[in-house]
Amino acid sequence: MRGLSIILALGALAAVPAPVLAQHEGHAMPAPVPPPADPHAGHTAPVVATASPGPVDQQAWPENAADAVWGESVMAAARGHFYGDHTMVSQKIAVEQLEVLSGDGPLLWQADAEAWRGTDIDKVWLKFEGEGNTDEGPDDTELQALWSHAIDPWFDLQTGVRQDFRPGRDRTHLAVGLRGLAPYWIEVDSAVFLSTRGEVTARIQAEHLVRITQRLMLRPKVELEASAQSMPDLATGSGLTFLTAGARAGYRMTPTVEPYVGVEWQQALGETRRLHRAAAENAGSVRAVAGLRFVF
């Protein structure tokens, strides 16, 4: 039986056509194809340099590092040309207050103006203040001529002379002060004065612009004065002498013209207050004001 099975198998094989056998001759199971190589294999993401949150190392990054390559004199000349080409001279004239005030007697007036010309670093600065009444003319007028130098982005150091024009009571002063912008956008103007008579006085003003709308402005202002000695001819004692506070609401008709109304309170302090009372003068007052502010 076993021999018969072998014979039948051989016969079946012989019955298969030769072309069919030829089609599969030498065929085998194909080998698996490897995946294509990753073009980014071995690559890493670049490291992005970020700004250091800490202070700059002045030794690693000196302020004028190019001096070490080109020389200090060459780079100093180059910086001079750069600053000269990028320095702009500007100017401004501003009448901050030109107003009339209510009073018991004649109509009072008051003026406060300034003008300057120069660069962001150095300016020539003029300041004018005056007050009086319509019947007798100016009672107290002051003019300052100052050199102003920026000591940081916010404040200027101002030095110069101040001349007071008072009937029979003129004074000439040396003036040294600071002017600039304090935190919360408060404009500060302070100064110490030394007169030719050896009198030392001081004054500080603070003003804040509040924009109620694009055109409606409110300007509260405070001024404090002091003296190191008594000045009987000016009815001024030593220590704190005057405190003035007020607020003016203006309507900006144009970028340069702003009419306003407001109120101002002034009070003599300390020894000055006693001198005013002894002379039967008012030591304090509250006055309504109306005026105009404009700039050029």
Tab-separated table of C-alpha atoms in Angstrom:
chain	number	residue	atom	x	y	z
A	1	MET	CA	0.000	0.000	0.000
A	2	ARG	CA	2.800	2.350	0.821
A	3	GLY	CA	4.363	1.763	-2.567
A	4	LEU	CA	1.016	2.445	-4.254
A	5	SER	CA	0.735	5.871	-2.484
A	6	ILE	CA	4.157	6.888	-3.699
A	7	ILE	CA	3.313	5.903	-7.271
A	8	LEU	CA	0.037	7.929	-7.185
A	9	ALA	CA	1.851	11.009	-5.856
A	10	LEU	CA	4.465	10.840	-8.583
A	11	GLY	CA	1.725	10.494	-11.176
A	12	ALA	CA	-0.100	13.581	-9.919
A	13	LEU	CA	3.118	15.551	-10.057
A	14	ALA	CA	3.741	14.453	-13.556
A	15	ALA	CA	0.265	15.621	-14.552
A	16	VAL	CA	1.007	19.271	-13.569
A	17	PRO	CA	1.895	21.324	-16.643
A	18	ALA	CA	5.479	22.411	-16.932
A	19	PRO	CA	4.687	26.186	-17.381
A	20	VAL	CA	2.933	26.264	-14.035
A	21	LEU	CA	5.907	24.806	-12.269
A	22	ALA	CA	8.205	27.222	-14.044
A	23	GLN	CA	6.245	30.266	-12.733
A	24	HIS	CA	6.984	29.362	-9.108
A	25	GLU	CA	10.490	28.057	-9.546
A	26	GLY	CA	12.878	29.782	-7.211
A	27	HIS	CA	10.103	31.781	-5.422
A	28	ALA	CA	10.297	32.232	-1.671
A	29	MET	CA	8.582	34.374	1.036
A	30	PRO	CA	9.815	37.960	0.525
A	31	ALA	CA	11.982	39.410	3.263
A	32	PRO	CA	10.420	42.351	5.233
A	33	VAL	CA	11.358	45.786	3.819
A	34	PRO	CA	13.014	48.049	6.426
A	35	PRO	CA	11.365	51.463	7.037
A	36	PRO	CA	12.990	54.483	5.394
A	37	ALA	CA	15.677	56.233	7.352
A	38	ASP	CA	14.477	59.209	9.490
A	39	PRO	CA	15.955	62.373	7.877
A	40	HIS	CA	15.985	64.060	11.323
A	41	ALA	CA	17.672	61.161	13.088
A	42	GLY	CA	20.409	62.469	15.369
A	43	HIS	CA	19.133	66.049	15.163
A	44	THR	CA	18.326	68.024	18.329
A	45	ALA	CA	16.263	71.162	18.798
A	46	PRO	CA	18.375	74.336	18.838
A	47	VAL	CA	18.860	76.069	22.158
A	48	VAL	CA	17.201	79.521	22.109
A	49	ALA	CA	18.977	82.153	24.160
A	50	THR	CA	16.667	84.168	26.403
A	51	ALA	CA	17.266	87.416	28.217
A	52	SER	CA	18.550	86.994	31.721
A	53	PRO	CA	16.110	88.319	34.329
A	54	GLY	CA	18.974	89.407	36.511
A	55	PRO	CA	21.232	92.468	36.257
A	56	VAL	CA	23.752	92.708	33.427
A	57	ASP	CA	27.273	91.658	34.358
A	58	GLN	CA	29.221	94.864	33.823
A	59	GLN	CA	32.516	92.964	33.633
A	60	ALA	CA	31.237	90.632	30.911
A	61	TRP	CA	29.429	93.464	29.095
A	62	PRO	CA	31.267	96.745	29.784
A	63	GLU	CA	29.488	99.949	28.849
A	64	ASN	CA	31.986	100.890	26.134
A	65	ALA	CA	33.302	97.481	25.068
A	66	ALA	CA	34.390	98.772	21.642
A	67	ASP	CA	37.075	100.898	23.350
A	68	ALA	CA	39.123	97.727	23.855
A	69	VAL	CA	39.156	97.101	20.084
A	70	TRP	CA	39.319	100.536	18.451
A	71	GLY	CA	40.716	102.648	21.269
A	72	GLU	CA	39.072	105.021	23.716
A	73	SER	CA	39.841	108.227	21.793
A	74	VAL	CA	38.488	106.869	18.497
A	75	MET	CA	35.260	105.622	20.063
A	76	ALA	CA	34.804	108.817	22.095
A	77	ALA	CA	34.899	110.814	18.846
A	78	ALA	CA	32.432	108.369	17.231
A	79	ARG	CA	30.040	108.669	20.168
A	80	GLY	CA	30.311	112.445	19.994
A	81	HIS	CA	29.293	112.420	16.325
A	82	PHE	CA	26.404	110.072	17.114
A	83	TYR	CA	25.075	112.210	19.944
A	84	GLY	CA	25.454	115.338	17.843
A	85	ASP	CA	23.508	113.861	14.943
A	86	HIS	CA	20.692	112.659	17.222
A	87	THR	CA	20.342	115.693	19.510
A	88	MET	CA	17.286	117.847	18.849
A	89	VAL	CA	16.815	121.390	20.089
A	90	SER	CA	13.232	122.232	21.098
A	91	GLN	CA	11.440	125.035	22.879
A	92	LYS	CA	8.213	125.802	24.707
A	93	ILE	CA	6.345	128.813	26.055
A	94	ALA	CA	3.550	128.070	28.526
A	95	VAL	CA	1.263	130.419	30.427
A	96	GLU	CA	0.150	128.036	33.154
A	97	GLN	CA	-2.076	130.555	34.955
A	98	LEU	CA	-3.450	133.879	33.800
A	99	GLU	CA	-6.393	134.526	36.082
A	100	VAL	CA	-8.503	136.860	38.135
A	101	LEU	CA	-9.469	136.134	41.730
A	102	SER	CA	-12.383	137.210	43.858
A	103	GLY	CA	-11.515	139.429	46.811
A	104	ASP	CA	-12.933	141.826	49.383
A	105	GLY	CA	-11.549	144.899	47.623
A	106	PRO	CA	-10.286	145.501	44.093
A	107	LEU	CA	-10.222	142.684	41.581
A	108	LEU	CA	-7.053	140.627	42.006
A	109	TRP	CA	-4.989	139.022	39.264
A	110	GLN	CA	-2.319	136.344	39.211
A	111	ALA	CA	0.045	135.058	36.522
A	112	ASP	CA	2.392	132.069	36.268
A	113	ALA	CA	4.376	131.462	33.072
A	114	GLU	CA	7.547	129.755	31.895
A	115	ALA	CA	9.646	129.293	28.770
A	116	TRP	CA	12.534	127.024	27.908
A	117	ARG	CA	14.812	126.134	25.000
A	118	GLY	CA	17.369	123.354	24.682
A	119	THR	CA	17.899	119.627	24.398
A	120	ASP	CA	16.708	116.697	26.503
A	121	ILE	CA	19.836	117.112	28.652
A	122	ASP	CA	20.410	120.868	28.942
A	123	LYS	CA	17.972	123.781	28.714
A	124	VAL	CA	17.813	127.495	29.401
A	125	TRP	CA	14.705	128.037	31.538
A	126	LEU	CA	12.797	131.235	32.405
A	127	LYS	CA	10.049	131.425	35.032
A	128	PHE	CA	7.724	134.315	35.795
A	129	GLU	CA	5.243	134.810	38.631
A	130	GLY	CA	3.260	137.910	39.451
A	131	GLU	CA	0.214	139.099	41.348
A	132	GLY	CA	-1.509	142.351	42.128
A	133	ASN	CA	-4.820	144.181	41.791
A	134	THR	CA	-6.426	146.211	39.064
A	135	ASP	CA	-6.248	149.468	41.042
A	136	GLU	CA	-2.606	149.551	42.162
A	137	GLY	CA	-0.838	147.369	39.607
A	138	PRO	CA	1.696	144.607	40.395
A	139	ASP	CA	2.357	143.998	44.071
A	140	ASP	CA	4.789	141.082	43.865
A	141	THR	CA	6.619	140.005	40.689
A	142	GLU	CA	9.322	137.373	40.363
A	143	LEU	CA	11.580	136.372	37.460
A	144	GLN	CA	13.990	133.430	37.385
A	145	ALA	CA	16.693	132.684	34.803
A	146	LEU	CA	17.955	129.110	35.154
A	147	TRP	CA	20.162	126.493	33.576
A	148	SER	CA	18.445	123.089	33.692
A	149	HIS	CA	20.394	119.823	33.462
A	150	ALA	CA	18.848	116.340	33.437
A	151	ILE	CA	20.253	114.175	36.232
A	152	ASP	CA	18.071	111.140	35.387
A	153	PRO	CA	15.118	110.398	33.073
A	154	TRP	CA	12.673	112.045	35.503
A	155	PHE	CA	14.316	115.047	37.183
A	156	ASP	CA	16.336	118.132	36.235
A	157	LEU	CA	18.728	120.068	38.427
A	158	GLN	CA	18.133	123.791	38.004
A	159	THR	CA	20.494	126.577	39.049
A	160	GLY	CA	20.469	130.304	38.373
A	161	VAL	CA	19.225	133.618	39.717
A	162	ARG	CA	15.875	134.940	40.891
A	163	GLN	CA	14.925	138.594	40.977
A	164	ASP	CA	11.985	139.862	43.048
A	165	PHE	CA	10.336	143.159	42.111
A	166	ARG	CA	8.445	144.590	45.073
A	167	PRO	CA	7.938	148.302	45.728
A	168	GLY	CA	10.781	149.188	48.119
A	169	ARG	CA	11.482	145.498	48.876
A	170	ASP	CA	13.447	144.161	45.908
A	171	ARG	CA	15.516	141.018	46.399
A	172	THR	CA	18.104	139.136	44.316
A	173	HIS	CA	18.613	135.436	45.018
A	174	LEU	CA	20.772	132.521	44.037
A	175	ALA	CA	18.425	129.635	43.141
A	176	VAL	CA	19.071	125.869	43.258
A	177	GLY	CA	16.269	123.387	42.754
A	178	LEU	CA	14.867	120.156	41.390
A	179	ARG	CA	12.075	119.895	38.871
A	180	GLY	CA	10.538	116.752	37.436
A	181	LEU	CA	7.954	114.010	37.504
A	182	ALA	CA	7.415	112.065	40.740
A	183	PRO	CA	5.593	108.693	40.962
A	184	TYR	CA	1.890	108.736	40.066
A	185	TRP	CA	2.598	111.502	37.493
A	186	ILE	CA	2.922	114.282	40.035
A	187	GLU	CA	4.823	117.292	38.693
A	188	VAL	CA	7.195	118.641	41.342
A	189	ASP	CA	9.042	121.969	41.322
A	190	SER	CA	11.208	122.703	44.368
A	191	ALA	CA	13.944	125.235	45.081
A	192	VAL	CA	16.094	126.817	47.788
A	193	PHE	CA	16.940	130.520	47.509
A	194	LEU	CA	19.796	132.542	49.028
A	195	SER	CA	19.321	136.304	48.808
A	196	THR	CA	22.053	138.937	48.654
A	197	ARG	CA	21.039	139.830	52.210
A	198	GLY	CA	21.850	136.318	53.436
A	199	GLU	CA	18.200	135.206	53.682
A	200	VAL	CA	17.465	131.548	53.009
A	201	THR	CA	14.005	130.556	51.820
A	202	ALA	CA	12.540	127.465	50.178
A	203	ARG	CA	9.491	126.538	48.159
A	204	ILE	CA	7.983	123.333	46.808
A	205	GLN	CA	5.029	122.905	44.441
A	206	ALA	CA	3.213	119.716	43.462
A	207	GLU	CA	0.587	119.481	40.720
A	208	HIS	CA	-1.295	116.543	39.216
A	209	LEU	CA	-3.196	116.492	35.934
A	210	VAL	CA	-6.418	114.452	36.092
A	211	ARG	CA	-8.051	113.798	32.719
A	212	ILE	CA	-11.772	113.505	33.357
A	213	THR	CA	-12.491	113.291	29.617
A	214	GLN	CA	-10.429	113.971	26.503
A	215	ARG	CA	-11.162	117.691	26.912
A	216	LEU	CA	-12.132	118.203	30.568
A	217	MET	CA	-9.090	118.559	32.850
A	218	LEU	CA	-8.727	118.903	36.622
A	219	ARG	CA	-5.482	120.266	38.068
A	220	PRO	CA	-5.114	120.102	41.873
A	221	LYS	CA	-2.055	121.997	43.112
A	222	VAL	CA	-0.315	122.480	46.472
A	223	GLU	CA	2.493	124.915	47.347
A	224	LEU	CA	4.425	125.175	50.627
A	225	GLU	CA	6.901	127.933	51.510
A	226	ALA	CA	9.437	128.233	54.332
A	227	SER	CA	12.028	130.694	55.624
A	228	ALA	CA	15.128	130.175	57.740
A	229	GLN	CA	14.765	133.603	59.405
A	230	SER	CA	12.280	136.378	60.010
A	231	MET	CA	11.885	139.124	57.369
A	232	PRO	CA	9.756	141.863	58.963
A	233	ASP	CA	9.728	144.049	55.844
A	234	LEU	CA	8.031	141.173	53.999
A	235	ALA	CA	5.744	140.274	56.916
A	236	THR	CA	7.339	136.838	56.956
A	237	GLY	CA	8.465	134.876	60.004
A	238	SER	CA	10.847	131.939	60.342
A	239	GLY	CA	9.775	128.343	59.774
A	240	LEU	CA	6.873	127.365	57.544
A	241	THR	CA	5.372	130.572	56.139
A	242	PHE	CA	2.562	129.928	53.622
A	243	LEU	CA	0.459	127.006	52.426
A	244	THR	CA	-1.554	127.367	49.243
A	245	ALA	CA	-3.876	124.684	47.860
A	246	GLY	CA	-6.319	124.793	45.003
A	247	ALA	CA	-7.926	123.010	42.094
A	248	ARG	CA	-8.716	124.290	38.615
A	249	ALA	CA	-11.090	122.600	36.175
A	250	GLY	CA	-10.397	123.440	32.554
A	251	TYR	CA	-11.901	122.696	29.161
A	252	ARG	CA	-9.295	122.111	26.438
A	253	MET	CA	-10.775	123.948	23.457
A	254	THR	CA	-7.672	123.234	21.350
A	255	PRO	CA	-4.369	121.518	22.163
A	256	THR	CA	-2.966	124.955	23.104
A	257	VAL	CA	-5.882	126.857	24.694
A	258	GLU	CA	-7.682	125.910	27.908
A	259	PRO	CA	-10.012	128.237	29.872
A	260	TYR	CA	-10.648	127.187	33.472
A	261	VAL	CA	-12.409	127.980	36.727
A	262	GLY	CA	-11.512	126.878	40.215
A	263	VAL	CA	-10.920	127.673	43.863
A	264	GLU	CA	-7.776	128.546	45.839
A	265	TRP	CA	-7.115	128.562	49.576
A	266	GLN	CA	-4.114	130.311	51.132
A	267	GLN	CA	-3.078	130.257	54.789
A	268	ALA	CA	-0.206	131.943	56.615
A	269	LEU	CA	1.541	129.614	59.054
A	270	GLY	CA	3.391	129.891	62.359
A	271	GLU	CA	5.163	133.164	63.056
A	272	THR	CA	4.075	134.585	59.718
A	273	ARG	CA	0.464	134.116	60.747
A	274	ARG	CA	1.078	136.037	63.988
A	275	LEU	CA	2.741	138.885	62.057
A	276	HIS	CA	-0.252	139.171	59.720
A	277	ARG	CA	-2.700	139.254	62.612
A	278	ALA	CA	-0.634	141.870	64.421
A	279	ALA	CA	-0.778	144.041	61.294
A	280	ALA	CA	-4.564	143.529	61.049
A	281	GLU	CA	-4.152	141.621	57.799
A	282	ASN	CA	-5.939	138.457	56.782
A	283	ALA	CA	-3.928	135.368	57.653
A	284	GLY	CA	-5.949	133.210	55.287
A	285	SER	CA	-8.425	133.415	52.458
A	286	VAL	CA	-10.503	131.332	50.070
A	287	ARG	CA	-10.951	132.753	46.583
A	288	ALA	CA	-12.733	131.723	43.401
A	289	VAL	CA	-10.601	131.935	40.257
A	290	ALA	CA	-11.230	132.097	36.524
A	291	GLY	CA	-8.546	132.188	33.910
A	292	LEU	CA	-6.858	130.910	30.785
A	293	ARG	CA	-4.020	128.493	30.151
A	294	PHE	CA	-2.221	128.361	26.798
A	295	VAL	CA	1.035	127.079	25.336
A	296	PHE	CA	3.145	127.784	22.247
